[in-house]
Coordinates of C-alpha atoms and ligand atoms in Angstrom, one line a residue:
M1 CA 6.9 3.7 -23.3
M2 CA 4.8 1.5 -20.1
K3 CA 6.0 3.5 -17.2
R4 CA 6.8 0.4 -14.1
R5 CA 8.7 1.4 -11.5
M6 CA 5.9 3.3 -9.2
I7 CA 4.7 4.2 -5.7
L8 CA 1.4 3.7 -5.7
L9 CA 0.6 7.1 -2.4
G10 CA -2.3 7.7 -0.3
P11 CA -4.3 7.2 2.9
P12 CA -5.2 3.6 4.6
G13 CA -8.0 2.1 3.1
A14 CA -7.1 4.7 -0.6
G15 CA -7.0 0.7 -2.4
K16 CA -3.2 1.4 -3.2
G17 CA -3.4 -2.9 -1.8
T18 CA -6.4 -3.3 -4.6
Q19 CA -4.5 -2.4 -6.9
A20 CA -1.6 -2.9 -6.5
K21 CA -2.9 -6.8 -6.9
I22 CA -4.8 -6.0 -9.6
I23 CA -1.6 -3.8 -11.7
S24 CA 1.1 -6.7 -10.7
A25 CA -0.8 -9.7 -12.4
L26 CA -1.0 -6.7 -15.1
L27 CA 2.4 -6.2 -15.8
G28 CA 3.7 -8.7 -14.5
I29 CA 6.0 -6.6 -12.2
P30 CA 6.1 -7.5 -8.6
H31 CA 3.5 -6.1 -5.9
I32 CA 6.0 -5.1 -3.0
S33 CA 4.0 -4.1 0.0
T34 CA 5.8 -3.5 3.6
G35 CA 2.4 -4.6 5.6
D36 CA 2.2 -7.9 4.4
I37 CA 5.4 -8.4 4.8
L38 CA 5.3 -7.4 7.9
R39 CA 2.1 -8.7 8.5
D40 CA 3.7 -12.2 7.3
A41 CA 6.3 -11.5 10.4
V42 CA 4.4 -10.6 13.0
K43 CA 2.6 -14.2 11.8
S44 CA 6.0 -16.5 11.7
G45 CA 6.8 -15.3 14.9
S46 CA 10.7 -14.5 13.4
E47 CA 12.9 -11.8 15.4
L48 CA 11.4 -9.0 12.8
G49 CA 8.3 -9.8 14.2
K50 CA 8.4 -9.5 17.3
K51 CA 10.0 -6.1 17.1
V52 CA 6.9 -5.4 15.4
K53 CA 3.5 -6.6 16.1
E54 CA 3.0 -3.6 19.5
I55 CA 3.8 -0.9 16.6
M56 CA 1.3 -2.1 14.0
E57 CA -0.7 -3.2 16.0
R58 CA -0.9 0.5 17.9
G59 CA -1.3 2.5 14.3
D60 CA 1.9 4.3 14.7
L61 CA 5.3 3.5 12.5
V62 CA 7.9 1.2 12.0
P63 CA 11.1 2.3 11.9
D64 CA 12.6 4.1 9.6
E65 CA 16.1 1.7 9.3
L66 CA 14.2 -0.8 9.6
M67 CA 12.3 -0.4 6.8
D68 CA 14.4 1.0 4.3
R69 CA 16.6 -2.5 5.0
I70 CA 13.8 -4.6 4.1
V71 CA 13.3 -2.7 1.0
E72 CA 16.2 -2.2 0.4
N73 CA 17.1 -6.5 0.2
R74 CA 13.2 -7.0 -1.5
L75 CA 14.5 -4.8 -4.8
K76 CA 16.9 -5.7 -5.3
E77 CA 15.7 -9.8 -6.5
N78 CA 16.3 -10.1 -10.2
D79 CA 12.8 -9.6 -10.2
C80 CA 12.9 -6.5 -9.6
R81 CA 14.3 -5.4 -12.7
K82 CA 11.9 -5.6 -15.3
G83 CA 10.1 -2.9 -12.4
F84 CA 8.1 -3.2 -9.4
I85 CA 5.1 -2.1 -7.6
L86 CA 6.2 0.1 -3.9
D87 CA 2.3 -0.1 -1.6
G88 CA 3.1 1.1 1.7
Y89 CA 7.0 2.9 1.4
P90 CA 7.6 5.4 1.1
R91 CA 6.6 6.8 4.2
T92 CA 7.6 9.6 5.8
V93 CA 9.9 12.0 3.9
K94 CA 13.8 10.2 4.9
Q95 CA 12.7 6.7 3.9
A96 CA 12.4 8.7 0.9
E97 CA 15.4 9.6 0.8
S98 CA 16.7 6.7 1.1
L99 CA 14.9 5.0 -1.2
E100 CA 16.8 7.7 -3.8
K101 CA 20.5 6.3 -3.1
I102 CA 18.7 2.3 -2.8
L103 CA 17.6 3.2 -6.4
E104 CA 20.8 5.2 -7.1
N105 CA 22.7 2.0 -5.9
L106 CA 21.0 -0.4 -9.0
N107 CA 21.1 2.6 -11.2
E108 CA 17.8 2.6 -11.3
K109 CA 15.0 5.3 -11.4
L110 CA 10.9 5.9 -10.2
D111 CA 9.4 6.7 -13.3
I112 CA 5.7 7.4 -11.6
V113 CA 4.8 8.0 -7.8
I114 CA 0.8 7.4 -8.3
L115 CA -2.1 9.5 -5.2
V116 CA -4.9 7.7 -4.5
D117 CA -7.1 9.8 -2.7
V118 CA -10.0 9.6 -0.4
S119 CA -11.1 11.3 2.1
E120 CA -11.5 9.9 5.8
D121 CA -13.9 9.5 6.7
D122 CA -14.1 6.7 2.8
V123 CA -10.8 5.5 5.2
V124 CA -12.9 5.2 7.9
R125 CA -15.9 3.8 6.2
R126 CA -14.2 1.3 4.4
I127 CA -11.6 -0.4 7.2
T128 CA -14.2 -1.1 9.1
N129 CA -15.7 -3.0 6.6
R130 CA -12.1 -4.7 5.1
R131 CA -11.8 -8.3 6.6
I132 CA -9.4 -10.4 5.5
C133 CA -9.2 -14.7 4.9
P134 CA -7.0 -15.6 7.7
K135 CA -6.5 -18.8 5.6
C136 CA -5.4 -17.7 2.2
G137 CA -4.8 -14.3 3.0
K138 CA -7.3 -12.6 0.3
V139 CA -8.8 -9.3 1.1
Y140 CA -12.8 -8.3 1.0
N141 CA -14.7 -5.8 1.3
L142 CA -18.7 -5.5 3.0
I143 CA -19.7 -2.2 1.1
V144 CA -17.5 -2.5 -1.8
P145 CA -19.5 -4.2 -5.1
D146 CA -16.6 -5.8 -6.7
L147 CA -15.0 -7.2 -3.3
R148 CA -17.8 -8.5 -1.4
P149 CA -17.9 -12.5 -0.4
N150 CA -20.9 -14.9 -2.2
E151 CA -20.9 -15.5 0.6
D152 CA -21.5 -13.8 4.4
E153 CA -18.5 -13.6 5.6
L154 CA -16.9 -16.4 4.2
C155 CA -14.1 -16.8 2.4
D156 CA -15.6 -17.4 -1.3
L157 CA -11.9 -20.6 -1.5
C158 CA -11.5 -21.3 1.7
K159 CA -14.6 -21.3 2.7
V160 CA -13.5 -19.9 6.7
K161 CA -14.9 -17.6 8.6
L162 CA -13.2 -14.0 7.5
I163 CA -12.1 -11.9 9.8
Q164 CA -10.7 -8.1 10.4
R165 CA -7.5 -7.4 11.0
D166 CA -5.9 -6.1 14.4
D167 CA -5.7 -2.4 13.3
D168 CA -8.3 -2.0 11.2
K169 CA -10.5 -1.6 14.2
E170 CA -11.9 2.3 14.0
E171 CA -10.6 3.5 16.7
T172 CA -6.3 3.0 15.0
V173 CA -8.2 3.9 11.5
R174 CA -8.4 7.2 12.7
R175 CA -4.6 6.9 14.2
R176 CA -3.0 5.6 11.8
Y177 CA -5.3 7.8 9.3
R178 CA -3.0 11.5 12.1
V179 CA 0.2 8.8 11.0
Y180 CA -0.6 9.2 7.2
M181 CA -1.4 13.2 8.0
E182 CA 1.7 13.4 9.6
S183 CA 4.4 12.0 8.3
T184 CA 3.3 11.1 4.9
S185 CA 1.4 13.4 3.4
P186 CA 4.5 15.4 2.5
L187 CA 5.6 12.8 0.5
I188 CA 2.7 14.9 -1.9
E189 CA 4.1 17.9 -2.2
Y190 CA 8.0 15.8 -2.6
Y191 CA 6.8 13.7 -5.2
D192 CA 5.3 16.5 -6.8
K193 CA 8.2 18.7 -7.2
K194 CA 10.7 16.0 -9.0
G195 CA 7.4 16.4 -11.5
I196 CA 6.7 12.2 -10.9
L197 CA 3.8 13.0 -9.1
E198 CA 0.5 11.3 -10.9
R199 CA -3.3 12.0 -8.0
I200 CA -6.0 9.9 -8.6
D201 CA -8.7 10.1 -7.3
G202 CA -9.9 6.6 -5.8
K203 CA -13.6 7.4 -4.6
H204 CA -14.5 5.1 -7.2
Q205 CA -14.8 1.2 -7.8
P206 CA -12.2 -0.8 -8.3
E207 CA -12.4 -1.3 -12.2
K208 CA -13.1 2.1 -13.0
V209 CA -9.7 3.6 -10.6
K210 CA -7.5 0.7 -12.4
E211 CA -8.6 2.2 -15.6
E212 CA -7.2 5.4 -14.2
I213 CA -4.9 4.0 -13.7
L214 CA -3.2 2.2 -16.8
K215 CA -3.9 5.8 -18.5
V216 CA -1.4 7.3 -15.8
L217 CA 1.2 4.8 -16.9
E218 CA 0.7 4.6 -20.4
G219 CA 2.0 8.6 -20.1
N220 CA -1.8 9.3 -21.4
Q221 CA -3.4 12.7 -20.1
I222 CA -0.6 14.9 -21.2
Ligands
AMP1 P1 -0.5 -1.3 5.5 O1 -0.8 -2.5 5.4 O2 0.9 -0.8 4.2 O3 -2.4 -0.1 5.8 O4 1.3 -1.3 6.9 C1 0.1 -1.9 7.9 C2 0.9 -0.8 9.4 O5 2.8 -1.8 9.1 C3 1.6 0.2 9.0 O6 0.6 0.9 10.6 C4 3.3 0.0 10.3 O7 2.9 0.3 11.6 C5 3.5 -1.1 9.7 N1 4.3 -0.3 8.0 C6 4.1 -1.0 6.8 N2 3.9 -0.3 6.0 C7 5.4 0.8 6.5 C8 6.8 1.4 6.1 N3 6.9 1.7 4.9 N4 7.1 3.1 7.5 C9 6.5 2.5 8.9 N5 5.6 1.7 9.3 C10 5.0 0.8 8.3

């Protein structure tokens, strides 16, 4: 049986968002990106947005309790009963413990945690070349052939000039990587001990990484 309740774990820039979108479309299950939820809140100028704007710009983590509440509300929605892809959450052991409780209350359990692994240098190279469309939010990458825009730094769909995420500047990326190593990477051992961790090499092209992910979701690697 295809595993459908999953976390994509890995440093910023590993390609979690790209893969989550592909898998979400293939399996018909929601992609829950806490980064996207927070960026939307900042854009809309909501109370939540005002609270998290500066934290995100620094590359720090938003408080656990706030994130837990956001994810709990999202996971309670009906479309998540068929499965879900968590991207960017949990990011601390405390969040992982909360997630377990949230799922327990829903009578559900995680099927699998997929670690998409890439080196710090690759992370910095990729993220500083990441661009987004300010209009439709589509994500591009100037150095990943599959994700390059057709025309120089213009959105293929909207034809407007692509921009960089505020937290994608090199200095902030290095800080986000440090935060990942300190606060998030302990989750690797946490889920390994539970026997649900699978590692994928994230340095390949998105198409190849997708194939690897599908393999572990089908449980073919044993
Ligand atoms: P991302 O798009 O996943 O790289 O997230 C962008 C930023 O949003 C992060 O650098 C954090 O400031 C914040 N963020 C997203 N998800 C979480 C989370 N689970 N816990 C704390 N902060 C988060």
